[in-house]
PDB file of C-alpha atoms in Angstrom:
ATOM      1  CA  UNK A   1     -29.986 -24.708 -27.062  1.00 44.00           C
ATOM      2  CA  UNK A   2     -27.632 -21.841 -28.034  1.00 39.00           C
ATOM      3  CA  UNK A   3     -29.801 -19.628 -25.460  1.00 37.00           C
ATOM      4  CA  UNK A   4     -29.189 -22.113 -22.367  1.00 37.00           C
ATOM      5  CA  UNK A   5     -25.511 -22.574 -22.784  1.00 33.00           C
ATOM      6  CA  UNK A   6     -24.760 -18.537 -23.203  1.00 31.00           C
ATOM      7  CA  UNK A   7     -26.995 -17.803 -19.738  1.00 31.00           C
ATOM      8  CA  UNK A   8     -24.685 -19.965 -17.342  1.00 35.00           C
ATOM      9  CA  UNK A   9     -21.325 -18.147 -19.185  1.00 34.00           C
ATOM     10  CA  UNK A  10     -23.273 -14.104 -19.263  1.00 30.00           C
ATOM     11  CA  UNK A  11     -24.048 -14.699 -15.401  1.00 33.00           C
ATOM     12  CA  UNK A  12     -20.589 -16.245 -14.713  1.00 35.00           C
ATOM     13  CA  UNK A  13     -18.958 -13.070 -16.255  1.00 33.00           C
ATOM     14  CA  UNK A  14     -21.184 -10.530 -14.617  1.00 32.00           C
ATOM     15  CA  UNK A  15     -20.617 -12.054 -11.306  1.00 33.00           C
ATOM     16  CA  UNK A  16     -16.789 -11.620 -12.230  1.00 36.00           C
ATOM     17  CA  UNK A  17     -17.285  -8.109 -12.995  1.00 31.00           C
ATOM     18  CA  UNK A  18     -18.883  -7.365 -10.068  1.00 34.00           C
ATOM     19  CA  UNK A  19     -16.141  -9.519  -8.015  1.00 36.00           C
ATOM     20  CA  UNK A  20     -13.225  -7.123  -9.568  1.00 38.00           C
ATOM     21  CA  UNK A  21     -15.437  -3.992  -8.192  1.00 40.00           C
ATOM     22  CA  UNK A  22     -13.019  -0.805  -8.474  1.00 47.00           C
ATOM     23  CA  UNK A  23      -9.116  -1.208  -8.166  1.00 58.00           C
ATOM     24  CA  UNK A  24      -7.729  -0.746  -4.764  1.00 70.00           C
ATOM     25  CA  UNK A  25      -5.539   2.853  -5.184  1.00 76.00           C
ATOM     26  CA  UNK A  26      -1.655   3.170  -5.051  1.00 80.00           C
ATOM     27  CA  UNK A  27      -1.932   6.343  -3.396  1.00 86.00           C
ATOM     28  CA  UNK A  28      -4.388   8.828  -2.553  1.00 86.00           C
ATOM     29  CA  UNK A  29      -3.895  12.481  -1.384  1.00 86.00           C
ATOM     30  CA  UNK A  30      -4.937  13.476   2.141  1.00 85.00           C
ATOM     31  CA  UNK A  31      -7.130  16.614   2.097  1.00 75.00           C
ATOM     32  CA  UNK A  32      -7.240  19.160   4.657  1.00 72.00           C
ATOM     33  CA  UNK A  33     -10.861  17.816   6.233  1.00 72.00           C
ATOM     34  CA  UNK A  34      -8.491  14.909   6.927  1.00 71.00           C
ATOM     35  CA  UNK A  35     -10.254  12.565   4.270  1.00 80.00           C
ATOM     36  CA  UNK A  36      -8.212  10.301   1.686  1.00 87.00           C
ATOM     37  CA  UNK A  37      -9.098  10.583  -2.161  1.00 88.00           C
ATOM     38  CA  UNK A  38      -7.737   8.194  -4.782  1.00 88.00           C
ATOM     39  CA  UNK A  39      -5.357  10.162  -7.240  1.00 86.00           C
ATOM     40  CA  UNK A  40      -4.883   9.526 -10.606  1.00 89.00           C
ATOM     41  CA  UNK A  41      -2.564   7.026 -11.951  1.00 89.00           C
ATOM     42  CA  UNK A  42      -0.401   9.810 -13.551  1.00 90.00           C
ATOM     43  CA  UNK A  43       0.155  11.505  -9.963  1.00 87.00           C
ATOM     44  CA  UNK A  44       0.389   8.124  -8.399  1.00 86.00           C
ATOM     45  CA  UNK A  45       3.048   6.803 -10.901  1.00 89.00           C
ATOM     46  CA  UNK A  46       5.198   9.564 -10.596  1.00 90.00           C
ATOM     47  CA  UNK A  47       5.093   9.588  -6.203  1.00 89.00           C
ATOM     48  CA  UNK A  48       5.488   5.948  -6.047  1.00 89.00           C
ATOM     49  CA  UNK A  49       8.879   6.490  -8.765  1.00 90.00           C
ATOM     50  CA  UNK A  50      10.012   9.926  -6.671  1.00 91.00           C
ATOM     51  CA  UNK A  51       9.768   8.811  -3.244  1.00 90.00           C
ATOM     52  CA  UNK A  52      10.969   5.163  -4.734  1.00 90.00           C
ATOM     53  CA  UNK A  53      14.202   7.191  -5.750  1.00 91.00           C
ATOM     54  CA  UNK A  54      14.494   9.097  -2.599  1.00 91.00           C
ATOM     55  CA  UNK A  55      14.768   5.812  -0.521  1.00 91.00           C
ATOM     56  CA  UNK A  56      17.199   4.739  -3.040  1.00 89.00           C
ATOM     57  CA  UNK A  57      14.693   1.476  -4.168  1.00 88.00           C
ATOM     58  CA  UNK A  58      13.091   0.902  -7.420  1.00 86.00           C
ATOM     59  CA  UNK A  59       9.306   1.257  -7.054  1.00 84.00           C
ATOM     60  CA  UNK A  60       9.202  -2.367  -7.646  1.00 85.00           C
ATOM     61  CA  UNK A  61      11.319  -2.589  -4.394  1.00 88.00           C
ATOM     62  CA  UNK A  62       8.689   0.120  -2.865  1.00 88.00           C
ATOM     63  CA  UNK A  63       5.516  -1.449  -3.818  1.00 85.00           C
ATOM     64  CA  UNK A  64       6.692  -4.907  -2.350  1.00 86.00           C
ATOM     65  CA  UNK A  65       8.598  -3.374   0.749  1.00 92.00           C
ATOM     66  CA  UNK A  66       7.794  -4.703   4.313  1.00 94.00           C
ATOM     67  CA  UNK A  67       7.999  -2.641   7.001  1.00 96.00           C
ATOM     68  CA  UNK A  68      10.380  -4.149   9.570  1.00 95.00           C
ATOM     69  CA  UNK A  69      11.356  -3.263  13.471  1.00 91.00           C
ATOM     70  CA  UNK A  70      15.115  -3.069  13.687  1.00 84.00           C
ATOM     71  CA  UNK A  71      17.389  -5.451  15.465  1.00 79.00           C
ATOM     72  CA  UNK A  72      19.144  -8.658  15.228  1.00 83.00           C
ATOM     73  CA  UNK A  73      15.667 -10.142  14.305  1.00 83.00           C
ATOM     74  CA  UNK A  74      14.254  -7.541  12.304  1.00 87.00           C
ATOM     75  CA  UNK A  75      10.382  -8.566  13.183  1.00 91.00           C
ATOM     76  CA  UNK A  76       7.881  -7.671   9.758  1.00 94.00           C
ATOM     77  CA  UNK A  77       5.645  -5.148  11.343  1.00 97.00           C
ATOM     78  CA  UNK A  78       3.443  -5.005   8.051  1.00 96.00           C
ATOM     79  CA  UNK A  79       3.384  -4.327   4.527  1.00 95.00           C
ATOM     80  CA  UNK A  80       3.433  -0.898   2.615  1.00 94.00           C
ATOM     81  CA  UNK A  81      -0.315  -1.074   0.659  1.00 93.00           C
ATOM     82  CA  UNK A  82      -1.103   2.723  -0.189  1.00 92.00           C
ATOM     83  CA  UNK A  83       1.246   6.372  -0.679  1.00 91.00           C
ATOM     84  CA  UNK A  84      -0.600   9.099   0.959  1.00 92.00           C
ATOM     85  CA  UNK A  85       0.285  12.762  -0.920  1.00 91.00           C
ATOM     86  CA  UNK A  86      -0.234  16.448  -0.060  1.00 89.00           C
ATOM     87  CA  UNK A  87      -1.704  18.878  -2.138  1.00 88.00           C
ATOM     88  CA  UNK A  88       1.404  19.299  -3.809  1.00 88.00           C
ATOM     89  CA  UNK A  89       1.972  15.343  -4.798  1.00 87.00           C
ATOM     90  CA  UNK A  90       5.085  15.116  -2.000  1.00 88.00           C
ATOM     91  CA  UNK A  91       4.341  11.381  -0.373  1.00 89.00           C
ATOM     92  CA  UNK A  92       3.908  12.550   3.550  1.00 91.00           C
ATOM     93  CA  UNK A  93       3.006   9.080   4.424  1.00 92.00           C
ATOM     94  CA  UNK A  94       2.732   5.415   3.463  1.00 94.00           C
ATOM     95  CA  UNK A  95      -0.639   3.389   4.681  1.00 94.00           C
ATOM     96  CA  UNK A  96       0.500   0.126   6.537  1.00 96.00           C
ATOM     97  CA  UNK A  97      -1.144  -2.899   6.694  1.00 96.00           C
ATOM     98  CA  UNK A  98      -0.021  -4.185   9.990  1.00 97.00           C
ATOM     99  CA  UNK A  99       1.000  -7.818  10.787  1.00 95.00           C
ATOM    100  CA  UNK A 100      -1.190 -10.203  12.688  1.00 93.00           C
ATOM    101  CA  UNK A 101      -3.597  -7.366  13.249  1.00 94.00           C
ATOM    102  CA  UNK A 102      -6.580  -6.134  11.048  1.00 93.00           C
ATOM    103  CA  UNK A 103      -5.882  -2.779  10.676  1.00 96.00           C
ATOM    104  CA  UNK A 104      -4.031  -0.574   8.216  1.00 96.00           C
ATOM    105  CA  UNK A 105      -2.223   2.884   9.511  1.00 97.00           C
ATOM    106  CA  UNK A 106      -0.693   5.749   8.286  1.00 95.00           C
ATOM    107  CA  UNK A 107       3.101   5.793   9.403  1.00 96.00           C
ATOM    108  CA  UNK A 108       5.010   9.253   8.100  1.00 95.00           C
ATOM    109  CA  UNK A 109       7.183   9.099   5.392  1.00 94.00           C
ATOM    110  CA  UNK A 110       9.912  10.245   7.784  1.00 94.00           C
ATOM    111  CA  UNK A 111       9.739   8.026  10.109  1.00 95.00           C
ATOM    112  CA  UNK A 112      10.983   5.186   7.614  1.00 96.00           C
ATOM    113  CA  UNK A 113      14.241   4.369   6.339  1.00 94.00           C
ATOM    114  CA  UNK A 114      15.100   1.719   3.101  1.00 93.00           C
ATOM    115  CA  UNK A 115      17.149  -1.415   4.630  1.00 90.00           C
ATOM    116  CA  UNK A 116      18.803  -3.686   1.966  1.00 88.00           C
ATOM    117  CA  UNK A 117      19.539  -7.248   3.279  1.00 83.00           C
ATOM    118  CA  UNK A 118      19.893 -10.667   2.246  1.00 81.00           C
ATOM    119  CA  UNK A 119      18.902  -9.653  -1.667  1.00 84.00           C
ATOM    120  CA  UNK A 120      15.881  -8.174  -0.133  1.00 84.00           C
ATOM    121  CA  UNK A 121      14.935  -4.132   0.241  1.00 88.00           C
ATOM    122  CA  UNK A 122      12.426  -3.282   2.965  1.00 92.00           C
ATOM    123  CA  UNK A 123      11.986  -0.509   5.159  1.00 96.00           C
ATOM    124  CA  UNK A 124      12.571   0.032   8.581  1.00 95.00           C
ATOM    125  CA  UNK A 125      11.083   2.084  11.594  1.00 95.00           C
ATOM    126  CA  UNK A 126      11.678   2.945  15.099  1.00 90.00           C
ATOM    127  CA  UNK A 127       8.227   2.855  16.321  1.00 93.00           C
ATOM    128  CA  UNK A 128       7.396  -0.544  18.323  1.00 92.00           C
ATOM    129  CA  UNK A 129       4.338  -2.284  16.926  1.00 93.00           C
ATOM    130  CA  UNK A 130       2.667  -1.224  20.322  1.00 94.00           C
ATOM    131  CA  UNK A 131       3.378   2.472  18.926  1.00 95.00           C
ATOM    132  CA  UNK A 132       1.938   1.634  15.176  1.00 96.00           C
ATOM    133  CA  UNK A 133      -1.285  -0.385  16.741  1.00 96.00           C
ATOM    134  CA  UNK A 134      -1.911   3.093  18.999  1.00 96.00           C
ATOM    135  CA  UNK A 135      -2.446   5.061  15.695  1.00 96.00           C
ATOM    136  CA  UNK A 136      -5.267   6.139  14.137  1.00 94.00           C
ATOM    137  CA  UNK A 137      -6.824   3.577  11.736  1.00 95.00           C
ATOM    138  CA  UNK A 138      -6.572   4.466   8.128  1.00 94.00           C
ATOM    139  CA  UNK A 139     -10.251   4.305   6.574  1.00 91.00           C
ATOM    140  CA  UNK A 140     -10.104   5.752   3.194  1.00 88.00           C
ATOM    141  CA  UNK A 141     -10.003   4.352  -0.419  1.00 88.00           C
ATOM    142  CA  UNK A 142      -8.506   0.996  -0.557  1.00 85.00           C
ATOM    143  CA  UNK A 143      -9.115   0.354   2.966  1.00 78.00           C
TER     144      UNK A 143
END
């Protein structure tokens, strides 16, 4: 009897297992064949708190930022999901998971700007979300 109850709960947590698969990466470092590898969680800590800093947020602030078009309205153009590093562990670029489109893109680091409103920190670009859709789609880990 013992036998027939543990089956149902060792194939309920494999399944789970399997379900979790590999975590999705907080950054990854572009190489020079123009491929993204996951970095370790050392080098991504330390990005995500440096280029936190530099935008004056908290990498809480960072991790949850959207990325918004500026104006009066300030439309969400997506949300920042990945860092993307050089060789040297300096964040170059932030992978974008764009709104009411499947597709995530790589939008350069300087073409952002931290935008504190309403008890709320996001970012903000001038690129249109025509401009953002017309880049290349990012494919690497986490995608």
């Amino acid at each position: 009897m013992n036998r027939l109850f543990l089956l149902p709960v060792l194939s309920a947590s494999v399944l789970g297992l399997a379900a979790c698969g590999s975590p999705e990466p907080d950054a990854v470092e572009a190489t020079p064949g123009g491929e993204a590898v996951a970095v370790s969680e050392t080098r991504a800590d330390t990005a995500a708190t440096q280029t936190a800093l530099a935008l004056g947020l908290t990498r809480s602030e960072l991790e949850d930022a959207d990325l918004l078009a500026p104006g009066p309205e300030f439309t969400d153009l997506g949300d920042v999901e990945i860092l993307v590093l050089d060789a040297g562990g300096q964040v170059t670029g932030l992978v974008i998971d764009l709104e009411g489109v499947d597709k995530d893109v790589v939008v350069p680091i300087g073409d952002v700007t931290s935008l504190r409103r309403d008890n709320e920190v996001d970012l903000t670009t001038t690129m249109t979300a025509a401009q953002l859709q017309a880049l290349p789609a990012y494919t690497g880990p986490g995608a």
